[in-house]
Coordinates of C-alpha atoms in Angstrom, one line a residue:
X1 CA -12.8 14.5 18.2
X2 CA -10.0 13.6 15.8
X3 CA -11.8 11.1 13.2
X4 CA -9.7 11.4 9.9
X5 CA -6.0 9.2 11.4
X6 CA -3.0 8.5 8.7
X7 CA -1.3 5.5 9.9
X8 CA 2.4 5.0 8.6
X9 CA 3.5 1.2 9.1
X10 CA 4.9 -0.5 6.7
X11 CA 4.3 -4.4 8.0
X12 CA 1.3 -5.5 6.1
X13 CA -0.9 -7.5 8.4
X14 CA -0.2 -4.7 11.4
X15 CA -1.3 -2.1 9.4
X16 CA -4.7 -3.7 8.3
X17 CA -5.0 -5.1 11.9
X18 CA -5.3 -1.4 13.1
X19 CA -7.0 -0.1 10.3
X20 CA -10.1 -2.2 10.8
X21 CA -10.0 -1.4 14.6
X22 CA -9.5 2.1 14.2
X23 CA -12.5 2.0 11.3
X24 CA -14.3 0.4 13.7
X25 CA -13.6 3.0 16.7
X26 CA -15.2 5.3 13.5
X27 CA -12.2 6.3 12.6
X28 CA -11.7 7.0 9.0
X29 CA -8.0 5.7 8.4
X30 CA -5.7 5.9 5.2
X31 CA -2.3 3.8 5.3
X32 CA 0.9 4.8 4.0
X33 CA 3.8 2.1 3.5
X34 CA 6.2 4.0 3.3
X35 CA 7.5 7.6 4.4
X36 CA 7.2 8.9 1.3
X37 CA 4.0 7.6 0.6
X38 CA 3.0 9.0 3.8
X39 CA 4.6 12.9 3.0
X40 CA 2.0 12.7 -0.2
X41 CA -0.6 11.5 1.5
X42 CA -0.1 14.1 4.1
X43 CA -0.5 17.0 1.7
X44 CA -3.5 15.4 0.0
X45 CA -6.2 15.4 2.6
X46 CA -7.1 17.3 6.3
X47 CA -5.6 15.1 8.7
X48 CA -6.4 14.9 12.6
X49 CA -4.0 12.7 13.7
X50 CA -0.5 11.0 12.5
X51 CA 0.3 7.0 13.6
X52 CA 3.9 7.2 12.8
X53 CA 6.2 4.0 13.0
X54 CA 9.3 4.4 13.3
X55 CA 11.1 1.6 11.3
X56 CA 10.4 2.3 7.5
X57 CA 11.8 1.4 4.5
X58 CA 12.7 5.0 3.2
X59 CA 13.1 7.9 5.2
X60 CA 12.8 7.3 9.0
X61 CA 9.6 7.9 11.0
X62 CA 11.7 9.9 13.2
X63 CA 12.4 11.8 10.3
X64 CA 9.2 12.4 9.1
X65 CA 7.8 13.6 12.3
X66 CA 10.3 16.1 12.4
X67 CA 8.8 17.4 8.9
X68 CA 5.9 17.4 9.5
X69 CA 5.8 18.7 12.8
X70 CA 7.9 21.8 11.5
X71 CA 4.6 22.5 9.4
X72 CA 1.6 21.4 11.9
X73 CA 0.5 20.6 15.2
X74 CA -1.6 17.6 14.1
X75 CA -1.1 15.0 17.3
X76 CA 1.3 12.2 16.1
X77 CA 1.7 9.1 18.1
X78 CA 5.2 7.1 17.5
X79 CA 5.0 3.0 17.5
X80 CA 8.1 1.5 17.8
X81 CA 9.6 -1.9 19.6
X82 CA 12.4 0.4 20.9
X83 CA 11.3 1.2 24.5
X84 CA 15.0 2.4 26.2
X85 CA 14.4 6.0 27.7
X86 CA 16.6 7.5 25.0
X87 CA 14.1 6.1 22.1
X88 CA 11.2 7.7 23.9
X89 CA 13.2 10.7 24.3
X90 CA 14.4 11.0 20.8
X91 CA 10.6 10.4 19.4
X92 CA 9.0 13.3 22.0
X93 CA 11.8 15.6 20.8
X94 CA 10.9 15.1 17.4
X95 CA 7.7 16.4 18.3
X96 CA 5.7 13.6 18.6
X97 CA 2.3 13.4 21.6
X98 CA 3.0 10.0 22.3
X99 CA 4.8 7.1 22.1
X100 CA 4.0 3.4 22.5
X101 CA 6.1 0.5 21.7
X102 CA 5.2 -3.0 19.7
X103 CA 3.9 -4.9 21.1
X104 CA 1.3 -3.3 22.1
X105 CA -2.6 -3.9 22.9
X106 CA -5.3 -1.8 20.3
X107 CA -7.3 -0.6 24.0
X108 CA -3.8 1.0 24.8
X109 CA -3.9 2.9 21.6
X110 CA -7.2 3.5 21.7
X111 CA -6.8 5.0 25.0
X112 CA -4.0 7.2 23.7
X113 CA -5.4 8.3 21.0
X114 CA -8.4 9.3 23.7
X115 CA -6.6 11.2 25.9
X116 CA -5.0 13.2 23.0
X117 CA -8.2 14.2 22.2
X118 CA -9.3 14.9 25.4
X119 CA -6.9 17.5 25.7
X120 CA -7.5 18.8 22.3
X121 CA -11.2 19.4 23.8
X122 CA -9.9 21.0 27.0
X123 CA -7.5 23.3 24.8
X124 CA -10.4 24.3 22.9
X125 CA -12.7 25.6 25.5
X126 CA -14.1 29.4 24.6
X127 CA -13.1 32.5 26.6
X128 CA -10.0 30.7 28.2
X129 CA -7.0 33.5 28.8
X130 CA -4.1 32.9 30.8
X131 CA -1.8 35.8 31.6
X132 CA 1.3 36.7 33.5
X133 CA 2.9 39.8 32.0
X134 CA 4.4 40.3 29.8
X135 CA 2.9 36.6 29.1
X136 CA -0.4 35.6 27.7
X137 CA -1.5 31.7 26.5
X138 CA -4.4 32.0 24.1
X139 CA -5.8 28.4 25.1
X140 CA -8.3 28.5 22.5
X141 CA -6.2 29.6 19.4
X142 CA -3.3 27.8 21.5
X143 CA -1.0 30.4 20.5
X144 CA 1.8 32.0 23.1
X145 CA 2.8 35.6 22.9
X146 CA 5.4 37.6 24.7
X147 CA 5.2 41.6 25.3
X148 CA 2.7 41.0 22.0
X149 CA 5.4 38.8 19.6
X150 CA 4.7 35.3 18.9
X151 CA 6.8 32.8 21.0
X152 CA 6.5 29.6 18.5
X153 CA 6.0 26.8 20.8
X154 CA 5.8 22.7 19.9
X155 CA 2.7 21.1 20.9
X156 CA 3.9 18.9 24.1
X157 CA 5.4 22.6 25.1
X158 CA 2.1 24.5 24.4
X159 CA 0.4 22.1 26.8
X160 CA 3.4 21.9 29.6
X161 CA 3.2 25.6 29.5
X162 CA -0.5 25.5 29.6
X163 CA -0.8 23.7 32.2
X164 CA 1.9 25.6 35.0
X165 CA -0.1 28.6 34.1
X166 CA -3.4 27.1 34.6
X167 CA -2.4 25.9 37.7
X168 CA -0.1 29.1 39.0
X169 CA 1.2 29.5 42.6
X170 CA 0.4 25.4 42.7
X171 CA 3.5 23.3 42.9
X172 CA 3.4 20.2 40.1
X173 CA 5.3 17.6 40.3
X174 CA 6.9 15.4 37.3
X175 CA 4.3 12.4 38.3
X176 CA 1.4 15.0 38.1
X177 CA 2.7 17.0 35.0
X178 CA 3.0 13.7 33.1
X179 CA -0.3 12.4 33.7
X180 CA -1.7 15.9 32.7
X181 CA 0.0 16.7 29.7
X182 CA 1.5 13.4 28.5
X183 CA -2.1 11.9 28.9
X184 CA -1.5 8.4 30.7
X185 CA 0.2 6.8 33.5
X186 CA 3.8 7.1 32.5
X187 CA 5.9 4.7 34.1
X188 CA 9.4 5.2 32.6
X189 CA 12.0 7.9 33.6
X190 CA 10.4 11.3 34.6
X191 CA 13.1 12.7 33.6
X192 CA 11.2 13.9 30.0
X193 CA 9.9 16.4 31.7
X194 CA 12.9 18.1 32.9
X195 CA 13.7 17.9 29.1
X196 CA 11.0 19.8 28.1
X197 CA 10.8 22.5 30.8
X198 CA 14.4 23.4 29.7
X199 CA 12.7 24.0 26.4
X200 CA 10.3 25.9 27.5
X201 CA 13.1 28.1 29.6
X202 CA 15.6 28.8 26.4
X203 CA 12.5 29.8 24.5
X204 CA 11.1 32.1 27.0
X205 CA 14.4 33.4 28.5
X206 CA 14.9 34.1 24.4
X207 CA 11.7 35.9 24.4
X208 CA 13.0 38.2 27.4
X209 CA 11.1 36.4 30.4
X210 CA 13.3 35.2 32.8
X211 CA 12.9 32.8 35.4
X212 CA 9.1 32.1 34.8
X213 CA 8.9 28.6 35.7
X214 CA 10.3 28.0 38.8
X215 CA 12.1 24.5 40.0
X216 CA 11.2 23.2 43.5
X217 CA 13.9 20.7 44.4
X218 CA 13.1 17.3 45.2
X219 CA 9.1 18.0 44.2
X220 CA 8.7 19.6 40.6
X221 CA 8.1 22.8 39.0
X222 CA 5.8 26.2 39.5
X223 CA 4.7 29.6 37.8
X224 CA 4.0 32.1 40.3
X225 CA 2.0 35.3 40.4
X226 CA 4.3 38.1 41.4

């Protein structure tokens, strides 16, 4: 379970609020002010998960998640009072797990934060191999290679991925894939996912594997065993 949480927000009373909730979840939390504060503090200690808002005083928390994402997978949950589909959309292409907007209730973070781990657990079961040549997800060491070459993949497109192959020949739609892989009952545009299975396509197409993921009009997406 992810216990050690850096939380970036720079409004005073909002970040202690969380921090004695979180401590109290047994979480043991650090707080960062600012976004450089938070880059330091990020190189200082072993950190399971990232609380990110996006409104700081220096560099951006959109910013900052790009960063650090280009150097870890560590699950990062965005907080922001932007909630157009655009904002989300910017903040899951920077590579963040989640993103809730302000206001917001602490059980709804809590329950984030949760289901992150949750799928960290699943992720992290022994002896779990998924193939479909010249394809192979690794879901334990949640590495992706192609024909044996490491196909560099984000997080949220480690677990999309994932999760078509886990469930090949089975048709998924957007509803199901985000309640799987986004971990919550998303109720915005589905439209995120399309976003992220063309990802998922460039990359693989890049890699040589052409047409893996296949698009069922009017349902959702498949992998299928040929």
């Amino acid at each position: 379970m992810s216990r050690n949480v850096l939380l970036v927000e720079d409004e005073g009373n909002i970040a202690r609020f969380l921090q004695l909730e979180l401590e109290y979840e047994g979480y043991r939390v650090m707080v960062a002010p600012t976004g450089r504060k938070a880059l330091e503090l990020w190189e200082t200690d072993q950190w399971d998960m990232l609380i990110l808002d996006v409104m700081l005083p220096d560099l951006s928390g959109m910013e900052i998640c790009r960063r650090i994402r280009g150097q870890s997978q560590v699950p990062i949950i965005i907080l922001t009072a932007r909630d157009a589909v655009p904002d989300r959309v910017s903040g899951l292409d920077a590579g963040a797990d989640d993103y809730l907007t302000k206001p917001f209730a602490i059980e709804e973070l809590l329950a984030r934060m949760r289901a992150i781990e949750r799928r960290q657990s699943q992720w992290s079961q022994p002896l779990t191999k998924l193939t479909l040549d010249p394809l192979v997800v690794l879901l334990e060491e949640r590495t992706v290679t192609v024909a044996g070459k490491e196909l560099k993949l984000t997080t949220r497109e480690f677990d999309l991925l994932a999760y078509l192959m886990q469930n090949k020949n089975h048709v998924l739609t957007r509803e199901m894939i985000l309640d799987k892989v986004w971990g919550y009952s998303y109720t915005g545009d589905t439209n995120v996912v399309d976003v992220y299975i063309r990802y998922l396509r460039v990359k693989l197409e890049q890699m040589g594997c052409q047409n893996i993921i296949e698009t069922v009009r009017g349902v959702g997406y498949v992998i299928r065993e040929h």
